[in-house]
Amino acid sequence: MIDNIQRIREEARIRISSIEDLEELDRLRVHYLGKKGLITTILHQLKNLEDEKRRELGATINKAKDELESEISLRKNELRKLQIERELEKSQPIDVTLPGSVPLEAGSLHPITRVTHQMVNCLKRIGFSVVSGPEVELEYYNFEALNTPEHHPARDLQDTFYINKPVLLRSHTSPVQIRTMKSKQPPLQVLAVGKVYRSDYDVTHTPMFHQMEGLMVDHDISLADLKGLLGYFIKNIFGARPLRFRPSYFPFVEPGAEVDMQCVLCKGNGRECRMCSSTGWLEICGCGMVHPNVFKAVNYDPDRYTGLAFGMGIERIAMLKYGIEDLRSFFENDYRMLEQF
Amino acid sequence: MLLSLNWLKDYFAKSDVRLDPKELAEQLTMRGLAVSSIKRPAIGLEHVVAGRIEKIEKHPNADRLSVTWVVVSEGENAPRLQIVCGAKNISEGDIVPVAVEGAVLPGNLEIKNTTLRGVDSHGMLCSGKELNLSQDSQGILQLPKHSQIGRPLAQLLGSDDTVLEFELTPNRPDCLSVLGLAREIAPLIRTKLREAKPARFRISPHRTSAIVKVEVDDPGLCPRYVARVIDGLKVAESPEWIKQRLQSVGIRSVNNIVDITNFVMYEYGQPLHAFDLRKIESGTIRVSACKAPMDFTLLSGERLELKEGDILIQDGEKPIALAGIMGGLNSQIAEDTTSIVLESAAFLPEQIRKTTKRLGLHTESSKRFERGVDLVGVAAASERAASLLRDSFGGNVYHPPIDTNETTIRELTIAADMRDVRKLTGLYDLTSEQAAEVLEEIGISSHKKSTNILSVRIPSFRLDLRETVDIVEEIARIIGYDAIPQHFAISPATYDRFDEGQIDFENRARQSLANLGLREAIHYSFTSEANLKNFGNGGNTLVRLLNPISEEMKVLRNTLLPSLVQTYLYNKNRKVKNQKLFEVARVYLSDAQEETGVKETTFVSGLISGSTHPRSWNTQQNNVNFYTAKGILESLVRQLTTVFLAFEPQKNHQLFHPNRSAVIKLGLREIGILGEIHPYIRSTLLETDEAVVLFELNLDALKKFERTTVRFKTPSRFPTSEFDIALLVDKHITCNALVDTIRRVGGNLLAGLEMFDVYEGEKIPQDKKGLAFHLSLGTTERTLLDEEAHQLREKITQSLAEKHGAQLRT
């Protein structure tokens, strides 16, 4: 019987290797391994043998069966491969340069939103949180509490939009800081971001624009901290560039300063530069130490606390970052501009 | 403020100081006195020379023009240039600047020989403005009579001069003067100021007070008034040096008396005014607030209306000057004036500002008064002008003058705590000795009062130094902000964050819509009233601006939709197709409950148009419609919140298609609207065949239902039983009605429901529509038996038939 098996096995092996057709291979499989196949039949015959003999023969036959199965399967894959290769030889490659088609064209955020996220995230990392407040404000929050008395130039009707005195459209985001300070004692580290309004409309002014202002109040906050903070911020937004802090005046801070960054266009040489009016420097940010009168207005003790504050126009930052030259284009919403962000 | 460096040099102890304009500008800028430009007046004036007008005739073909003949070189046979000119202030014999062929004037104006209205013109007579020497564009610049003909203008005007233009901050009125700037510049160039020689006047036999009286109604309005009579004067042209000084800073020379008042104003920062003594008929100068509106004519000839509160200088009861701003026509210096009253005073800055703003009248004088003048300087400027009038023009000065406030001007001393200085600047090692030294540099003296207290004497001209923090800034300014170290503060506030939920929610909405293919737009918050009304959002809650820039920017938006429609149109006119836009912004409504009377609510709005996908050879094109926008909205709301929105048909909104729009409801509350744009608006305003769909949603109303976290549900381990049912129903039956029934009957065993087809057409009766649903039945506890699934399916179809008359389509 073993000889018989060996013979069948040998014969099958030779036949498998010579088969060139998948259907023929399947017929062969049925011939040997099908329900009535040669191997299956032999396995059935084992029933009549005594135990020991059956076990011995059974092992041999099963081994032969397994081997045969795997040989058939291998040959099957070989034949398939050959078949596919023949088919591929007949076909042509596609034009891979045809444009792709997306299921959905992604939209975009407005450049102002985009740059705002960058600015805000940079400062959130060092502990600031964002607060918001109304755009329609009271004179008190917009001016008086900010050490800007009645006859200060900033209060002229020409600059501020009024709804009806004393209700106005906030001319800066600083009233948010007043409201925030009134709601919580120091320490405080907040950003106010949003739309602000000024009655100015020409090539370099739009009646609405966006501002981000930061405020940090604690014991012993100093000008040195302000310099460190803004150095970090500007480096994050624009990369390492020379900066200068120069004295300036805003009624709600003292000492007050303005931060200039070396011009991104002329790299500071200032020759015939339209971006920096040939000064070599770009004004980026107004800042300073919170004026004691502001603290008094919000019931902070100016003897215990000091604070730093800074503010900047977001459009200006976006213009410098993205190379946008016309301020007004931010609010035209030209699709061909929006698509670039 | 313009500063001529040649003029500046007069005030230094050494007259031969060398100034590098660029370096100086840089240093001053870093001290808070920002220099915005450096001008060299001579540049560009190479071919501009002094010429004498020999003859003037009317232009034969133009009323406003005249033809002049000008000589630009000396000598008997000097050629005469024929030049056409449009100015009125010229007469034969005048010496004027002539730009000859080849000159390139500021602004790149090239001068060529040309023909004007048929008359040849060989050059141009120039105004101060054309030469960038002054703002005066009214007439041709008049040069001194004895100027050498043919001499280049640059040499005549002092070509070595440089003028710095400052953009001064309002806290430094003291620097609106040559002397003030000299004080700041002296330490920068390590030199000292020249000691001013006090003017000495002999006590005259007649005091000023014997001739005129001065009455100040309210010292609050006029804290000091110094008046001085000077007679024996003769009105004439100013000497060259004064003209040149004034010229260099853009002030036009008028006559010797007026020029001296301007000269001293520029020198000391104290505006002066000269009245013709003859015109003060009552003998009393009264400073008084205007009581009732009245007409007044300025010396410029301009008529204006005075209002209550304006500070007036009166001759008795008759106004002769608008105090601090401009004198009146009725008291100005005339050609035959010989005696004057010289006024030097201080006025309440707030009132001067109020008046100038109202009248839109900004003068060199008002600029200084509205920022405040030095009370001590009031007398000093008067003396300076008097001595100049005496020494240069033989004026007889009445001494002493009238002074309404000689005695009560007190010097201010500030006790600055060095601990505050160190704390605020971060200069922790700064000693009081060092601080004193720094202040001394700009002429502020101080002494150490105790370990930490520096007693600082504030000079009268530093109106900006009033409290300790001002001293802190002053010290930091002089030391230089560059010298302050950088430090990085970490505050405990880091751990005590504010709730950013509202802002995050808005940003999530933005990001979701961008992910869904829309592009964010940002529009002005104001628009025209018509725009809101035409788009169906008028109403009595509109918020209007009191002082809008224009009608187009007058009303605060109560909806974002009109802006999106306008932007659509803007882009459509630029041939953009398939626009998908959104905006997240506040809208504004009057609301008496609010502190400001205005309620601000954040809306999200969108506009989609054209095809759903970008055009591609590889995909089928579908146009957007109501359902595209609805899908976007639903996806947005699903990402942001846990709520289901209800959509109900609406017909009332002018902007929307009455059959293809819906109001959006959250429970019973209407929180938005959605739909295709009204076909009338589409065809008339937008002029397009493209589908345009709009939506608007109150984002604040959704905030309460924000999806803040994820509640995870384990996916069922058991297979579901899946099948489709196709229904035939009457057209008026809504999808929602069928879905409700399926859900109710399906109960817990309904694992999934999807509406996947709608059919109306030939294959079914006209009053019917076909809807097809895909259902998944199953439970997370076990595999559903075939029989159970079958029974449930039967129950569902039965209910649909009973409730909605739905037949199964086969």
CSV table of C-alpha atoms in Angstrom, one decimal, chain A residues 98-99 101 103-110 112-113 117 124 126-136 138 141 151 153 156-158 160-163 167 169 179-180 184 187-190 195 197 199-201 206-208 210 216 218 220-225 227-228 232 244-249 254-257 289 291-292 303 306 330-336 338-339, chain B residues 26 29-32 169-171 350 353-354 357 423-426 428 467 469-470 472-473 476-477 481-482 484-489 491-494 496-500 503-504 507 510-511 514-526 543-549 553 556 567 570-571 574 576 578-582 585-586 588 595-596 598 600 613-614 616-618:
chain,number,residue,atom,x,y,z
A,98,LEU,CA,-3.9,63.8,-16.1
A,99,PRO,CA,-5.0,66.0,-13.2
A,101,SER,CA,-9.7,64.7,-8.9
A,103,PRO,CA,-13.6,64.2,-3.5
A,104,LEU,CA,-13.8,67.6,-1.9
A,105,GLU,CA,-11.7,70.7,-2.4
A,106,ALA,CA,-10.6,71.9,1.0
A,107,GLY,CA,-11.6,75.4,1.9
A,108,SER,CA,-9.5,77.9,3.8
A,109,LEU,CA,-9.3,80.3,6.7
A,110,HIS,CA,-9.0,84.0,6.0
A,112,ILE,CA,-6.4,87.4,9.3
A,113,THR,CA,-7.7,84.3,11.1
A,117,HIS,CA,-4.1,81.7,15.3
A,124,LYS,CA,-0.8,80.7,24.7
A,126,ILE,CA,3.7,80.8,27.6
A,127,GLY,CA,0.6,81.1,29.7
A,128,PHE,CA,-1.7,83.7,28.1
A,129,SER,CA,-5.3,83.0,27.7
A,130,VAL,CA,-7.7,84.8,25.4
A,131,VAL,CA,-10.5,86.9,26.6
A,132,SER,CA,-13.2,88.7,24.7
A,133,GLY,CA,-15.5,91.6,25.2
A,134,PRO,CA,-18.1,93.7,23.3
A,135,GLU,CA,-17.3,95.7,20.2
A,136,VAL,CA,-20.0,98.2,21.0
A,138,LEU,CA,-18.9,102.6,26.6
A,141,TYR,CA,-14.0,101.4,29.1
A,151,HIS,CA,-9.9,116.1,25.6
A,153,PRO,CA,-6.7,113.6,20.7
A,156,ASP,CA,-12.0,113.2,18.8
A,157,LEU,CA,-15.2,112.4,17.0
A,158,GLN,CA,-13.0,112.2,13.9
A,160,THR,CA,-14.0,107.1,16.9
A,161,PHE,CA,-17.3,105.9,15.6
A,162,TYR,CA,-20.2,106.7,18.0
A,163,ILE,CA,-23.6,105.1,18.2
A,167,VAL,CA,-21.8,104.4,23.3
A,169,LEU,CA,-17.5,101.2,18.6
A,179,ARG,CA,-13.3,94.6,31.9
A,180,THR,CA,-11.1,91.6,32.6
A,184,LYS,CA,-10.3,89.4,38.6
A,187,PRO,CA,-2.0,87.7,38.7
A,188,LEU,CA,-3.3,88.1,35.2
A,189,GLN,CA,-2.0,87.1,31.8
A,190,VAL,CA,-4.5,87.7,29.0
A,195,LYS,CA,-12.2,93.8,15.5
A,197,TYR,CA,-13.1,100.5,14.5
A,199,SER,CA,-13.1,106.6,11.4
A,200,ASP,CA,-10.3,106.5,8.9
A,201,TYR,CA,-10.5,105.4,5.3
A,206,THR,CA,-9.6,100.9,6.9
A,207,PRO,CA,-12.5,101.8,9.2
A,208,MET,CA,-12.4,98.3,10.7
A,210,HIS,CA,-8.1,93.7,13.9
A,216,MET,CA,0.4,90.7,32.2
A,218,ASP,CA,1.9,90.5,38.7
A,220,ASP,CA,7.5,92.9,39.9
A,221,ILE,CA,6.7,92.8,36.2
A,222,SER,CA,9.2,95.2,34.5
A,223,LEU,CA,10.3,96.7,31.2
A,224,ALA,CA,12.9,93.8,31.1
A,225,ASP,CA,10.0,91.3,31.1
A,227,LYS,CA,11.4,93.1,26.2
A,228,GLY,CA,11.9,89.4,26.8
A,232,TYR,CA,10.2,85.8,22.1
A,244,ARG,CA,14.7,98.0,18.7
A,245,PHE,CA,12.7,99.4,21.5
A,246,ARG,CA,12.3,103.1,21.5
A,247,PRO,CA,10.4,105.4,23.8
A,248,SER,CA,6.9,106.5,22.7
A,249,TYR,CA,3.7,107.7,24.2
A,254,GLU,CA,4.3,104.5,31.1
A,255,PRO,CA,7.1,104.0,30.3
A,256,GLY,CA,5.8,103.6,26.8
A,257,ALA,CA,7.6,102.1,23.9
A,289,MET,CA,4.2,99.4,31.5
A,291,HIS,CA,0.0,103.3,33.9
A,292,PRO,CA,-0.9,103.6,37.6
A,303,ASP,CA,2.0,99.8,44.9
A,306,THR,CA,3.0,96.3,38.0
A,330,PHE,CA,-8.3,92.0,3.4
A,331,PHE,CA,-11.9,93.1,3.2
A,332,GLU,CA,-12.5,92.8,-0.5
A,333,ASN,CA,-12.6,89.0,-0.2
A,334,ASP,CA,-11.4,88.5,-3.7
A,335,TYR,CA,-11.7,84.7,-4.2
A,336,ARG,CA,-8.4,84.6,-5.9
A,338,LEU,CA,-8.8,83.7,-0.4
A,339,GLU,CA,-7.7,80.7,-2.4
B,26,GLU,CA,18.7,107.9,14.9
B,29,THR,CA,14.4,108.6,17.5
B,30,MET,CA,15.8,106.3,20.1
B,31,ARG,CA,15.1,109.0,22.7
B,32,GLY,CA,11.4,109.1,21.8
B,169,THR,CA,4.2,112.5,20.6
B,170,PRO,CA,1.6,114.8,22.2
B,171,ASN,CA,3.2,114.6,25.7
B,350,GLU,CA,-8.8,121.7,26.5
B,353,ARG,CA,-8.5,121.9,21.3
B,354,LYS,CA,-12.3,122.0,21.4
B,357,LYS,CA,-11.6,120.8,16.3
B,423,LYS,CA,11.0,97.6,39.8
B,424,LEU,CA,9.5,99.1,36.6
B,425,THR,CA,12.6,99.3,34.5
B,426,GLY,CA,14.2,96.0,35.6
B,428,TYR,CA,17.9,96.4,39.7
B,467,GLU,CA,4.4,112.0,39.1
B,469,VAL,CA,6.1,107.1,36.9
B,470,ASP,CA,7.0,110.0,34.6
B,472,VAL,CA,10.8,106.4,35.7
B,473,GLU,CA,10.1,106.8,32.0
B,476,ALA,CA,14.7,104.8,31.2
B,477,ARG,CA,14.4,107.1,28.1
B,481,TYR,CA,15.7,101.1,26.3
B,482,ASP,CA,18.4,99.2,24.5
B,484,ILE,CA,17.5,97.5,29.6
B,485,PRO,CA,18.1,93.7,30.0
B,486,GLN,CA,15.7,91.1,28.6
B,487,HIS,CA,14.0,88.8,31.1
B,488,PHE,CA,11.5,86.1,30.7
B,489,ALA,CA,8.7,86.2,33.3
B,491,SER,CA,3.6,84.1,36.2
B,492,PRO,CA,1.3,82.0,38.4
B,493,ALA,CA,-1.4,83.3,36.1
B,494,THR,CA,-0.3,80.5,33.8
B,496,ASP,CA,-5.3,80.2,36.3
B,497,ARG,CA,-6.6,80.4,32.8
B,498,PHE,CA,-9.7,82.2,31.6
B,499,ASP,CA,-12.5,80.2,29.9
B,500,GLU,CA,-11.8,80.4,26.2
B,503,ILE,CA,-13.6,81.7,21.1
B,504,ASP,CA,-12.7,78.0,20.7
B,507,ASN,CA,-12.8,78.7,15.7
B,510,ARG,CA,-14.5,78.1,11.1
B,511,GLN,CA,-12.3,75.1,10.8
B,514,ALA,CA,-13.1,75.2,5.9
B,515,ASN,CA,-12.8,71.4,6.0
B,516,LEU,CA,-16.1,71.2,4.2
B,517,GLY,CA,-14.7,73.2,1.4
B,518,LEU,CA,-15.8,76.8,2.2
B,519,ARG,CA,-13.5,79.8,2.2
B,520,GLU,CA,-13.6,82.3,5.0
B,521,ALA,CA,-14.4,85.9,4.2
B,522,ILE,CA,-14.3,88.9,6.5
B,523,HIS,CA,-16.4,91.9,5.8
B,524,TYR,CA,-16.9,95.3,7.5
B,525,SER,CA,-19.3,95.2,10.3
B,526,PHE,CA,-21.3,98.1,8.8
B,543,VAL,CA,-28.0,100.1,15.1
B,544,ARG,CA,-26.8,103.2,13.3
B,545,LEU,CA,-23.6,105.1,13.5
B,546,LEU,CA,-23.7,108.7,14.5
B,547,ASN,CA,-20.8,109.7,12.4
B,548,PRO,CA,-20.5,107.1,9.6
B,549,ILE,CA,-17.9,107.4,6.8
B,553,MET,CA,-21.1,102.1,6.1
B,556,LEU,CA,-24.2,97.7,11.9
B,567,THR,CA,-18.8,89.4,-2.3
B,570,TYR,CA,-17.7,91.0,-6.7
B,571,ASN,CA,-16.0,87.7,-7.6
B,574,ARG,CA,-14.1,88.7,-12.0
B,576,VAL,CA,-14.9,83.3,-10.5
B,578,ASN,CA,-18.2,77.8,-7.9
B,579,GLN,CA,-17.7,80.2,-5.0
B,580,LYS,CA,-18.1,78.7,-1.5
B,581,LEU,CA,-17.9,81.3,1.1
B,582,PHE,CA,-18.5,81.7,4.8
B,585,ALA,CA,-18.9,87.4,12.8
B,586,ARG,CA,-21.1,89.3,15.2
B,588,TYR,CA,-25.8,93.8,16.3
B,595,GLU,CA,-25.3,97.9,29.1
B,596,THR,CA,-24.6,99.5,25.8
B,598,VAL,CA,-26.7,96.8,21.7
B,600,GLU,CA,-24.0,91.3,19.9
B,613,HIS,CA,-17.1,69.7,-6.9
B,614,PRO,CA,-14.3,71.3,-8.8
B,616,SER,CA,-13.0,67.3,-13.3
B,617,TRP,CA,-12.8,64.9,-16.2
B,618,ASN,CA,-13.0,62.1,-13.7
